[in-house]
Short mmCIF file of C-alpha atoms and ligand atoms in Angstrom, two decimals:
data_model
loop_
_atom_site.label_atom_id
_atom_site.label_comp_id
_atom_site.label_asym_id
_atom_site.label_seq_id
_atom_site.Cartn_x
_atom_site.Cartn_y
_atom_site.Cartn_z
CA UNK A 1 -0.03 0.04 -0.03
CA UNK A 2 2.74 2.41 0.96
CA UNK A 3 4.71 1.46 -2.05
CA UNK A 4 1.84 1.78 -4.48
CA UNK A 5 1.07 5.10 -2.84
CA UNK A 6 4.55 6.55 -3.39
CA UNK A 7 4.41 5.26 -7.03
CA UNK A 8 1.11 7.08 -7.46
CA UNK A 9 2.74 10.10 -5.95
CA UNK A 10 5.53 9.98 -8.34
CA UNK A 11 3.30 9.51 -11.39
CA UNK A 12 0.92 12.33 -10.30
CA UNK A 13 3.80 14.67 -9.96
CA UNK A 14 4.93 13.72 -13.45
CA UNK A 15 1.69 14.10 -15.23
CA UNK A 16 0.85 17.36 -13.40
CA UNK A 17 4.24 18.84 -14.37
CA UNK A 18 3.75 17.74 -18.05
CA UNK A 19 0.40 19.23 -18.08
CA UNK A 20 1.47 22.54 -16.65
CA UNK A 21 4.15 22.79 -19.23
CA UNK A 22 2.00 21.83 -22.19
CA UNK A 23 -1.49 22.57 -21.20
CA UNK A 24 -3.19 20.44 -23.71
CA UNK A 25 -5.92 17.75 -24.02
CA UNK A 26 -3.41 14.86 -23.82
CA UNK A 27 -2.41 16.02 -20.28
CA UNK A 28 -6.08 16.12 -19.25
CA UNK A 29 -6.60 12.71 -20.71
CA UNK A 30 -3.75 11.41 -18.59
CA UNK A 31 -5.48 12.97 -15.58
CA UNK A 32 -8.58 11.10 -16.33
CA UNK A 33 -6.67 7.83 -16.80
CA UNK A 34 -5.04 8.69 -13.51
CA UNK A 35 -8.41 9.09 -11.75
CA UNK A 36 -9.25 5.50 -12.67
CA UNK A 37 -6.01 4.27 -11.23
CA UNK A 38 -6.66 6.23 -8.15
CA UNK A 39 -9.88 4.27 -7.63
CA UNK A 40 -8.25 0.94 -8.47
CA UNK A 41 -5.58 1.49 -5.73
CA UNK A 42 -8.47 2.49 -3.39
CA UNK A 43 -6.87 5.87 -2.65
CA UNK A 44 -9.43 8.02 -0.87
CA UNK A 45 -10.37 11.62 -1.71
CA UNK A 46 -8.34 13.27 0.96
CA UNK A 47 -5.30 11.38 -0.25
CA UNK A 48 -5.75 12.78 -3.65
CA UNK A 49 -5.66 16.29 -2.26
CA UNK A 50 -2.35 15.37 -0.46
CA UNK A 51 -1.02 13.99 -3.68
CA UNK A 52 -1.64 17.40 -5.20
CA UNK A 53 -0.27 19.20 -2.26
CA UNK A 54 2.94 17.17 -2.40
CA UNK A 55 3.39 17.69 -6.02
CA UNK A 56 2.91 21.43 -5.69
CA UNK A 57 5.50 21.53 -2.92
CA UNK A 58 7.95 19.66 -5.05
CA UNK A 59 7.38 21.49 -8.29
CA UNK A 60 6.48 24.99 -7.13
CA UNK A 61 8.25 25.51 -3.81
CA UNK A 62 8.02 29.21 -4.18
CA UNK A 63 4.37 29.56 -4.27
CA UNK A 64 2.91 31.83 -1.61
CA UNK A 65 2.33 29.82 1.75
CA UNK A 66 -1.41 30.69 1.46
CA UNK A 67 -1.60 28.34 -1.44
CA UNK A 68 -0.21 25.39 0.46
CA UNK A 69 -2.31 26.22 3.50
CA UNK A 70 -5.51 26.29 1.39
CA UNK A 71 -4.86 22.77 0.27
CA UNK A 72 -4.50 21.78 3.87
CA UNK A 73 -7.89 23.35 4.28
CA UNK A 74 -9.32 21.46 1.31
CA UNK A 75 -7.84 18.34 2.79
CA UNK A 76 -9.89 18.75 5.90
CA UNK A 77 -13.00 19.48 3.82
CA UNK A 78 -12.54 16.24 1.94
CA UNK A 79 -12.45 14.18 5.06
CA UNK A 80 -16.18 13.65 4.89
CA UNK A 81 -15.96 12.34 1.45
CA UNK A 82 -13.02 10.17 2.59
CA UNK A 83 -15.26 8.59 5.39
CA UNK A 84 -18.18 8.04 2.95
CA UNK A 85 -15.73 6.46 0.49
CA UNK A 86 -14.47 3.97 3.16
CA UNK A 87 -17.95 3.18 4.07
CA UNK A 88 -18.85 2.53 0.47
CA UNK A 89 -15.96 0.12 0.22
CA UNK A 90 -17.06 -1.75 3.37
CA UNK A 91 -20.65 -1.92 2.12
CA UNK A 92 -19.50 -3.23 -1.24
CA UNK A 93 -17.59 -6.02 0.51
CA UNK A 94 -20.61 -6.74 2.61
CA UNK A 95 -22.79 -6.88 -0.48
CA UNK A 96 -20.48 -9.28 -2.22
CA UNK A 97 -20.64 -11.57 0.96
CA UNK A 98 -24.48 -11.28 0.90
CA UNK A 99 -24.49 -12.23 -2.72
CA UNK A 100 -22.35 -15.29 -2.13
CA UNK A 101 -24.73 -16.35 0.68
CA UNK A 102 -27.83 -15.93 -1.48
CA UNK A 103 -26.28 -17.91 -4.23
CA UNK A 104 -25.69 -20.84 -1.77
CA UNK A 105 -29.22 -20.45 -0.54
CA UNK A 106 -30.63 -20.29 -4.08
CA UNK A 107 -28.90 -23.56 -5.02
CA UNK A 108 -30.06 -25.16 -1.92
CA UNK A 109 -33.54 -24.03 -2.73
CA UNK A 110 -33.31 -25.73 -6.15
CA UNK A 111 -32.89 -28.97 -4.31
CA UNK A 112 -36.40 -28.47 -2.85
CA UNK A 113 -37.93 -28.82 -6.30
CA UNK A 114 -38.49 -32.21 -7.85
CA UNK A 115 -35.47 -33.36 -9.70
CA UNK A 116 -37.56 -34.97 -12.33
CA UNK A 117 -41.12 -35.16 -13.32
CA UNK A 118 -42.63 -38.56 -12.68
CA UNK A 119 -43.52 -40.18 -15.99
CA UNK A 120 -46.63 -42.20 -16.55
CA UNK A 121 -47.65 -43.59 -20.02
CA UNK A 122 -50.95 -41.74 -20.04
CA UNK A 123 -49.60 -38.26 -19.46
CA UNK A 124 -47.33 -35.73 -21.06
CA UNK A 125 -46.12 -33.32 -18.51
CA UNK A 126 -44.31 -29.94 -18.95
CA UNK A 127 -42.97 -27.74 -16.13
CA UNK A 128 -41.12 -24.48 -16.02
CA UNK A 129 -40.49 -22.43 -12.82
CA UNK A 130 -38.25 -19.33 -13.02
CA UNK A 131 -37.58 -17.06 -10.10
CA UNK A 132 -37.82 -13.27 -10.69
CA UNK A 133 -34.53 -12.82 -8.74
CA UNK A 134 -32.23 -15.41 -7.25
CA UNK A 135 -34.71 -17.00 -4.88
CA UNK A 136 -38.15 -18.10 -5.66
CA UNK A 137 -41.58 -17.74 -3.81
CA UNK A 138 -43.11 -20.37 -6.16
CA UNK A 139 -43.19 -23.97 -5.42
CA UNK A 140 -44.26 -27.01 -7.24
CA UNK A 141 -44.12 -30.62 -6.40
CA UNK A 142 -45.11 -33.86 -8.02
CA UNK A 143 -45.52 -37.40 -6.65
CA UNK A 144 -46.55 -40.71 -8.09
CA UNK A 145 -48.00 -43.48 -6.03
CA UNK A 146 -48.01 -47.30 -6.62
CA UNK A 147 -51.04 -47.07 -8.93
CA UNK A 148 -49.34 -44.53 -11.07
CA UNK A 149 -51.63 -41.77 -9.64
CA UNK A 150 -49.99 -38.45 -9.99
CA UNK A 151 -50.17 -35.69 -7.34
CA UNK A 152 -49.38 -32.20 -8.39
CA UNK A 153 -49.02 -29.04 -6.50
CA UNK A 154 -48.38 -25.50 -7.39
CA UNK A 155 -47.99 -22.87 -4.78
CA UNK A 156 -47.28 -19.18 -4.70
CA UNK A 157 -45.99 -17.42 -1.65
CA UNK A 158 -47.28 -13.91 -1.57
CA UNK A 159 -44.05 -11.88 -1.65
CA UNK A 160 -40.77 -12.36 -3.25
CA UNK A 161 -37.12 -13.10 -2.64
CA UNK A 162 -35.64 -14.34 0.61
CA UNK A 163 -38.64 -14.24 2.94
CA UNK A 164 -40.79 -15.95 0.36
CA UNK A 165 -38.08 -18.55 -0.18
CA UNK A 166 -37.89 -19.36 3.51
CA UNK A 167 -41.65 -19.69 3.61
CA UNK A 168 -41.39 -21.93 0.58
CA UNK A 169 -38.99 -24.36 2.29
CA UNK A 170 -41.56 -24.60 5.19
CA UNK A 171 -44.23 -25.60 2.71
CA UNK A 172 -42.00 -28.37 1.10
CA UNK A 173 -41.46 -29.92 4.47
CA UNK A 174 -45.13 -29.66 5.47
CA UNK A 175 -46.09 -31.31 2.22
CA UNK A 176 -43.42 -34.06 2.76
CA UNK A 177 -44.83 -34.78 6.27
CA UNK A 178 -48.47 -35.35 4.93
CA UNK A 179 -48.03 -38.32 2.82
CA UNK A 180 -51.46 -39.97 3.57
CA UNK A 181 -53.63 -37.45 1.87
CA UNK A 182 -51.50 -36.91 -1.12
CA UNK A 183 -54.20 -38.09 -3.52
CA UNK A 184 -57.06 -36.33 -1.85
CA UNK A 185 -56.61 -32.68 -2.61
CA UNK A 186 -59.28 -31.33 -0.33
CA UNK A 187 -58.02 -33.24 2.68
CA UNK A 188 -54.50 -32.30 1.86
CA UNK A 189 -55.17 -28.58 1.82
CA UNK A 190 -57.17 -28.90 5.11
CA UNK A 191 -54.10 -30.29 6.78
CA UNK A 192 -51.67 -28.01 5.13
CA UNK A 193 -53.70 -25.00 6.12
CA UNK A 194 -53.49 -26.10 9.73
CA UNK A 195 -49.68 -26.44 9.50
CA UNK A 196 -49.30 -23.04 7.83
CA UNK A 197 -51.66 -21.32 10.21
CA UNK A 198 -49.63 -22.62 13.25
CA UNK A 199 -46.19 -22.25 11.88
CA UNK A 200 -45.84 -19.49 9.45
CA UNK A 201 -45.66 -15.83 10.34
CA UNK A 202 -49.14 -14.18 10.10
CA UNK A 203 -48.06 -11.79 7.48
CA UNK A 204 -47.13 -14.56 5.01
CA UNK A 205 -49.79 -16.02 2.83
CA UNK A 206 -49.63 -18.95 0.54
CA UNK A 207 -51.96 -19.86 -2.31
CA UNK A 208 -52.04 -23.36 -3.70
CA UNK A 209 -53.69 -25.53 -6.21
CA UNK A 210 -53.43 -29.24 -5.71
CA UNK A 211 -54.54 -31.86 -7.95
CA UNK A 212 -54.38 -35.57 -8.38
CA UNK A 213 -54.68 -37.46 -11.72
CA UNK A 214 -55.75 -41.08 -11.87
CA UNK A 215 -54.57 -42.59 -15.11
CA UNK A 216 -56.60 -45.75 -14.66
CA UNK A 217 -59.85 -43.83 -15.10
CA UNK A 218 -58.54 -40.45 -16.24
CA UNK A 219 -60.10 -38.36 -13.50
CA UNK A 220 -58.53 -35.27 -12.42
CA UNK A 221 -59.38 -34.16 -8.76
CA UNK A 222 -58.37 -30.73 -7.57
CA UNK A 223 -58.75 -28.20 -4.83
CA UNK A 224 -57.57 -24.69 -4.47
CA UNK A 225 -56.53 -22.26 -1.72
CA UNK A 226 -57.06 -18.79 -3.23
CA UNK A 227 -54.74 -19.66 -6.10
CA UNK A 228 -54.71 -18.11 -9.50
CA UNK A 229 -57.12 -20.14 -11.69
CA UNK A 230 -55.57 -22.41 -14.30
CA UNK A 231 -57.12 -23.62 -17.54
CA UNK A 232 -58.67 -26.76 -18.76
CA UNK A 233 -58.32 -27.35 -22.42
CA UNK A 234 -60.96 -29.41 -24.26
CA UNK A 235 -59.49 -31.19 -27.21
CA UNK A 236 -62.74 -31.96 -29.01
CA UNK A 237 -64.05 -28.40 -29.03
CA UNK A 238 -60.57 -26.70 -29.09
CA UNK A 239 -61.75 -24.41 -26.23
CA UNK A 240 -60.22 -23.36 -22.94
CA UNK A 241 -62.23 -23.29 -19.78
CA UNK A 242 -61.26 -21.60 -16.47
CA UNK A 243 -59.92 -24.12 -13.83
CA UNK A 244 -61.12 -22.51 -10.79
CA UNK A 245 -61.35 -23.91 -7.27
CA UNK A 246 -62.79 -21.88 -4.52
CA UNK A 247 -61.08 -21.82 -1.17
CA UNK A 248 -59.37 -19.45 1.33
CA UNK A 249 -55.66 -18.63 1.09
CA UNK A 250 -53.64 -20.95 3.32
CA UNK A 251 -52.85 -19.74 6.93
CA UNK A 252 -55.75 -17.30 7.21
CA UNK A 253 -58.27 -19.35 9.19
CA UNK A 254 -57.63 -22.50 11.06
CA UNK A 255 -60.72 -24.50 10.39
CA UNK A 256 -61.24 -24.15 6.70
CA UNK A 257 -62.35 -26.88 4.41
CA UNK A 258 -61.47 -26.99 0.79
CA UNK A 259 -63.92 -28.19 -1.79
CA UNK A 260 -62.78 -30.80 -4.14
CA UNK A 261 -63.58 -30.54 -7.82
CA UNK A 262 -63.35 -33.08 -10.45
CA UNK A 263 -62.96 -33.37 -14.19
CA UNK A 264 -63.15 -36.35 -16.54
CA UNK A 265 -60.10 -35.98 -18.82
CA UNK A 266 -60.50 -37.03 -22.50
CA UNK A 267 -57.68 -37.87 -24.78
CA UNK A 268 -55.92 -34.73 -25.83
CA UNK A 269 -57.35 -32.51 -23.05
CA UNK A 270 -54.90 -30.77 -20.94
CA UNK A 271 -54.60 -29.05 -17.50
CA UNK A 272 -52.74 -25.80 -17.15
CA UNK A 273 -51.59 -24.80 -13.65
CA UNK A 274 -49.88 -21.48 -13.12
CA UNK A 275 -48.58 -19.04 -10.59
CA UNK A 276 -49.71 -15.27 -10.74
CA UNK A 277 -46.33 -14.35 -12.12
CA UNK A 278 -47.58 -15.83 -15.37
CA UNK A 279 -50.84 -13.79 -15.57
CA UNK A 280 -49.50 -10.74 -13.90
CA UNK A 281 -46.82 -10.47 -16.52
CA UNK A 282 -46.67 -6.74 -17.01
CA UNK A 283 -45.90 -5.00 -20.24
CA UNK A 284 -45.84 -1.28 -20.93
CA UNK A 285 -49.55 -1.49 -21.70
CA UNK A 286 -50.40 -3.02 -18.39
CA UNK A 287 -50.95 -6.65 -17.41
CA UNK A 288 -51.55 -9.20 -20.20
CA UNK A 289 -54.96 -10.56 -20.51
CA UNK A 290 -55.66 -14.12 -19.71
CA UNK A 291 -56.91 -14.51 -23.25
CA UNK A 292 -53.38 -13.55 -24.29
CA UNK A 293 -52.11 -16.46 -22.43
CA UNK A 294 -54.57 -18.89 -23.89
CA UNK A 295 -53.75 -17.62 -27.30
CA UNK A 296 -50.04 -18.33 -26.80
CA UNK A 297 -50.79 -21.83 -25.36
CA UNK A 298 -52.98 -22.63 -28.35
CA UNK A 299 -50.34 -21.40 -30.71
CA UNK A 300 -47.88 -24.11 -29.40
CA UNK A 301 -50.40 -26.80 -28.47
CA UNK A 302 -49.16 -29.18 -31.30
CA UNK A 303 -45.87 -29.47 -29.33
CA UNK A 304 -45.01 -31.63 -26.38
CA UNK A 305 -46.11 -30.21 -23.08
CA UNK A 306 -42.53 -29.25 -22.07
CA UNK A 307 -42.00 -27.36 -25.31
CA UNK A 308 -45.28 -25.56 -24.82
CA UNK A 309 -44.44 -24.29 -21.46
CA UNK A 310 -40.84 -23.35 -22.65
CA UNK A 311 -42.20 -21.42 -25.56
CA UNK A 312 -44.90 -19.62 -23.63
CA UNK A 313 -42.23 -18.53 -21.04
CA UNK A 314 -39.98 -17.31 -23.76
CA UNK A 315 -42.78 -15.26 -25.42
CA UNK A 316 -43.89 -13.74 -22.07
CA UNK A 317 -40.36 -13.09 -21.04
CA UNK A 318 -39.75 -11.27 -24.26
CA UNK A 319 -42.92 -9.25 -23.84
CA UNK A 320 -41.47 -7.96 -20.58
CA UNK A 321 -38.16 -7.05 -22.06
CA UNK A 322 -36.55 -10.09 -20.40
CA UNK A 323 -37.09 -8.84 -16.92
CA UNK A 324 -39.29 -10.78 -14.77
CA UNK A 325 -41.20 -8.90 -12.18
CA UNK A 326 -42.53 -11.98 -10.39
CA UNK A 327 -41.72 -15.60 -10.12
CA UNK A 328 -43.04 -17.46 -12.97
CA UNK A 329 -44.35 -21.12 -12.83
CA UNK A 330 -46.33 -22.99 -15.48
CA UNK A 331 -47.25 -26.65 -15.56
CA UNK A 332 -49.13 -28.52 -18.19
CA UNK A 333 -50.55 -32.14 -17.83
CA UNK A 334 -51.89 -33.52 -21.01
CA UNK A 335 -53.72 -36.82 -21.57
CA UNK A 336 -52.04 -38.46 -24.43
CA UNK A 337 -54.14 -39.09 -27.43
CA UNK B 1 8.28 11.22 25.66
CA UNK B 2 5.11 10.86 27.62
CA UNK B 3 3.19 14.01 26.73
CA UNK B 4 -0.45 13.72 27.63
CA UNK B 5 -3.12 16.24 27.27
CA UNK B 6 -6.41 16.04 28.80
CA UNK B 7 -9.09 18.18 27.25
CA UNK B 8 -12.39 18.84 28.98
CA UNK B 9 -15.20 18.62 26.53
CA UNK B 10 -18.32 20.44 27.62
CA UNK B 11 -18.82 22.91 24.84
CA UNK B 12 -17.99 23.06 21.09
CA UNK B 13 -14.94 24.95 22.25
CA UNK B 14 -13.82 21.83 23.96
CA UNK B 15 -14.14 19.92 20.70
CA UNK B 16 -11.78 22.46 18.96
CA UNK B 17 -9.26 22.26 21.78
CA UNK B 18 -9.33 18.57 21.69
CA UNK B 19 -8.66 18.76 17.91
CA UNK B 20 -5.85 21.29 18.56
CA UNK B 21 -4.16 19.02 21.08
CA UNK B 22 -4.51 16.07 18.79
CA UNK B 23 -3.01 17.97 15.79
CA UNK B 24 -0.05 19.36 17.83
CA UNK B 25 0.90 15.85 19.01
CA UNK B 26 0.31 14.32 15.56
CA UNK B 27 2.65 16.98 14.03
CA UNK B 28 5.16 16.34 16.67
CA UNK B 29 5.12 12.63 16.01
CA UNK B 30 5.71 13.24 12.36
CA UNK B 31 2.25 12.17 10.97
CA UNK B 32 1.61 13.35 7.38
CA UNK B 33 -1.01 15.93 6.79
CA UNK B 34 -3.47 13.37 5.58
CA UNK B 35 -3.09 11.34 8.84
CA UNK B 36 -3.22 14.56 10.85
CA UNK B 37 -6.63 15.21 9.20
CA UNK B 38 -7.75 11.71 9.95
CA UNK B 39 -6.68 11.88 13.51
CA UNK B 40 -8.43 15.27 14.20
CA UNK B 41 -11.47 14.01 12.33
CA UNK B 42 -11.63 11.03 14.63
CA UNK B 43 -11.29 13.42 17.65
CA UNK B 44 -14.03 15.47 16.36
CA UNK B 45 -16.46 12.71 16.13
CA UNK B 46 -15.63 11.31 19.51
CA UNK B 47 -15.80 14.77 21.09
CA UNK B 48 -19.01 15.63 19.39
CA UNK B 49 -20.55 12.42 20.66
CA UNK B 50 -19.58 13.46 24.23
CA UNK B 51 -20.90 16.92 23.70
CA UNK B 52 -24.20 15.76 22.24
CA UNK B 53 -25.02 12.59 24.25
CA UNK B 54 -23.15 12.80 27.51
CA UNK B 55 -22.99 16.62 27.91
CA UNK B 56 -19.48 16.41 29.27
CA UNK B 57 -16.54 14.27 29.41
CA UNK B 58 -12.86 14.39 28.45
CA UNK B 59 -10.57 13.53 25.56
CA UNK B 60 -7.08 12.35 26.52
CA UNK B 61 -4.36 12.48 23.88
CA UNK B 62 -1.04 10.71 24.34
CA UNK B 63 1.72 9.16 22.33
CA UNK B 64 2.30 5.51 22.43
CA UNK B 65 5.08 3.25 21.40
CA UNK B 66 5.49 -0.34 20.42
CA UNK B 67 8.54 -2.37 19.69
CA UNK B 68 8.46 -4.28 16.49
CA UNK B 69 10.84 -6.49 14.53
CA UNK B 70 11.34 -3.42 12.25
CA UNK B 71 12.03 -1.18 15.06
CA UNK B 72 10.11 1.14 17.25
CA UNK B 73 6.69 2.25 16.14
CA UNK B 74 5.09 5.45 17.31
CA UNK B 75 1.49 6.32 17.50
CA UNK B 76 -1.07 8.63 18.99
CA UNK B 77 -3.69 7.34 21.40
CA UNK B 78 -7.00 9.00 21.85
CA UNK B 79 -9.25 8.21 24.74
CA UNK B 80 -12.80 9.62 25.02
CA UNK B 81 -14.28 9.23 28.38
CA UNK B 82 -17.66 10.27 29.84
CA UNK B 83 -20.09 9.49 32.52
CA UNK B 84 -23.12 10.01 30.40
CA UNK B 85 -26.01 7.73 29.62
CA UNK B 86 -23.82 5.01 27.89
CA UNK B 87 -24.69 3.06 24.75
CA UNK B 88 -27.15 0.38 25.13
CA UNK B 89 -26.61 -1.61 22.00
CA UNK B 90 -22.91 -1.27 21.02
CA UNK B 91 -23.10 -3.70 18.21
CA UNK B 92 -25.89 -1.80 16.54
CA UNK B 93 -24.09 1.63 16.71
CA UNK B 94 -21.00 -0.16 15.18
CA UNK B 95 -22.93 -1.03 12.13
CA UNK B 96 -22.76 1.08 9.11
CA UNK B 97 -25.82 3.23 8.53
CA UNK B 98 -27.00 3.35 12.04
CA UNK B 99 -25.99 6.88 12.89
CA UNK B 100 -28.68 9.41 13.51
CA UNK B 101 -27.14 11.73 10.98
CA UNK B 102 -27.98 9.33 8.24
CA UNK B 103 -24.55 7.88 7.98
CA UNK B 104 -22.44 8.57 4.95
CA UNK B 105 -19.57 6.92 6.69
CA UNK B 106 -19.36 9.24 9.78
CA UNK B 107 -19.81 8.26 13.29
CA UNK B 108 -18.18 5.49 15.29
CA UNK B 109 -17.81 3.00 12.40
CA UNK B 110 -16.15 5.75 10.50
CA UNK B 111 -13.81 6.51 13.26
CA UNK B 112 -12.85 2.88 13.51
CA UNK B 113 -11.89 2.86 9.73
CA UNK B 114 -9.85 6.08 10.10
CA UNK B 115 -7.75 4.66 12.86
CA UNK B 116 -5.73 1.49 13.31
CA UNK B 117 -7.11 0.28 16.61
CA UNK B 118 -10.38 0.90 18.16
CA UNK B 119 -11.79 -0.30 21.44
CA UNK B 120 -15.22 0.61 23.04
CA UNK B 121 -16.59 0.04 26.51
CA UNK B 122 -19.90 1.30 27.45
CA UNK B 123 -22.34 0.43 30.21
CA UNK B 124 -25.86 1.96 30.06
CA UNK B 125 -26.41 4.34 32.84
CA UNK B 126 -22.67 4.57 33.76
CA UNK B 127 -20.83 5.99 30.75
CA UNK B 128 -18.62 5.38 27.73
CA UNK B 129 -14.90 4.94 27.21
CA UNK B 130 -13.52 4.70 23.59
CA UNK B 131 -9.81 4.37 22.90
CA UNK B 132 -8.33 4.51 19.48
CA UNK B 133 -4.79 4.51 18.19
CA UNK B 134 -3.21 5.58 14.93
CA UNK B 135 0.31 4.29 14.19
CA UNK B 136 2.78 6.27 12.15
CA UNK B 137 3.84 4.14 9.31
N1 ATP C 1 -20.51 9.13 24.35
C1 ATP C 1 -21.74 8.51 24.04
N2 ATP C 1 -22.59 8.49 25.11
C2 ATP C 1 -23.81 8.00 24.89
N3 ATP C 1 -24.32 7.59 23.65
C3 ATP C 1 -23.45 7.69 22.68
C4 ATP C 1 -22.15 8.16 22.80
N4 ATP C 1 -21.56 8.08 21.63
C5 ATP C 1 -22.43 7.68 20.77
N5 ATP C 1 -23.64 7.38 21.39
C6 ATP C 1 -24.89 6.76 20.78
O1 ATP C 1 -24.37 5.96 19.58
C7 ATP C 1 -25.11 6.45 18.41
C8 ATP C 1 -24.13 6.41 17.29
O2 ATP C 1 -23.15 7.31 17.33
P1 ATP C 1 -22.33 7.75 16.04
O3 ATP C 1 -21.35 8.79 16.44
O4 ATP C 1 -21.83 6.61 15.39
O5 ATP C 1 -23.46 8.40 15.15
P2 ATP C 1 -24.35 9.74 15.40
O6 ATP C 1 -23.63 10.61 16.43
O7 ATP C 1 -25.74 9.32 15.54
O8 ATP C 1 -24.24 10.51 14.04
P3 ATP C 1 -22.90 11.14 13.36
O9 ATP C 1 -21.83 10.88 14.26
O10 ATP C 1 -22.81 10.47 12.06
O11 ATP C 1 -23.37 12.65 13.27
C9 ATP C 1 -25.57 7.86 18.84
O12 ATP C 1 -26.72 8.24 18.10
C10 ATP C 1 -25.75 7.80 20.33
O13 ATP C 1 -27.13 7.37 20.55
MG1 MG C 2 -21.60 10.95 16.39
#
């Protein structure tokens, strides 16, 4: 540090001298380059004043004393900037540290999500879930039982970032601890609601849609807790229908029951589950309409489910200038033809 | 050399006197003008805290020495002492951005960064003692 400082001192004296002799733009350009170096070497503002003072003393020893004194004065005035500069440096280090921590947490969070989607012959499944920042407040979950029945959950923690992610990990463990009701959406939400109500801070709200698909009879049972409605696509009529399930947001009221709904799924029909980051995709003209979303899905419906969700995501991401404002999750389950 | 100045801080005058005493000793010890400014800034901050929060107290300025493999090292030691209300949550005041003045690097964390050594003791209801040293490199 002391060495690099005396080197800087030497260099400053040199370029200042040259500038004073030639007074041209080249000299000023050197000054600008020097200012970058000053920052690189973490030299604080008051030290720059002292560089100048030293150079003056060396190069113009005969200047009136008042000139030197005035730089001593300036040096004192720059102390405030010096302190702010040091704080800035320490805050920057702290920020780097935080970022590293968040990266670790984010990769831990990834392990909470299913590593692979269970495959059953009857179903074509596509999933995409992308956090708006590093950590996500969306959660999804798949399970398959011995009869090849598939349980699927999509949840949205109201809020974003680290607090939402913490809450999301709670939900994961709560779901894991309720294995018996996995294929009874209503009962599962009843229980989950109790866990959330007891364990999660009262200012955290979770919406969820839970469904279970029985491939033996092609029935889809589902219940919802204040979650953004999905869509049901009818293959024979080529129409979309809202997939709505009435129910209170999880964690609001202890004794809540969740109604179970049911659909008979025909070949080619598909179920679309989503988080509100999909429909609340914001463009300069405001939120997109749900029709816009069905239009997009329809556009890609000839593709495999995974490609549909990937394409829809890409298009919506693009609409928003590649800046997600909310966590985005989209799931499609299609009965194969 | 064991010069020591004790400056009573009860008014803004006291703050200036403490700065003056600090600057005189710093000069004597051969500190550069940048270091002199750092030392007096640290004194200002500590003395202002006494003046603002404890009403009165004292600033003690003395030279210190330490033997090192490279020879003798000299420094200036500043002690700020008062019997004011004390600081309840020291950890919190040592965090950046806590100061009432909105931060920008000033306050106690700023003093700590300006100096080489920093030590704080404070008991709520009894008072505060802060010592800080700058070594002449
Ligand atoms: N000598 C003291 N006695 C009692 N409380 C103190 C003392 N020194 C500091 N404090 C308490 O610690 C807080 C932080 O002090 P610090 O000097 O870091 O910042 P500040 O005085 O609030 O703002 P700044 O110094 O930036 O103008 C003060 O607001 C005050 O409550
Ligand atoms: Mg203060």
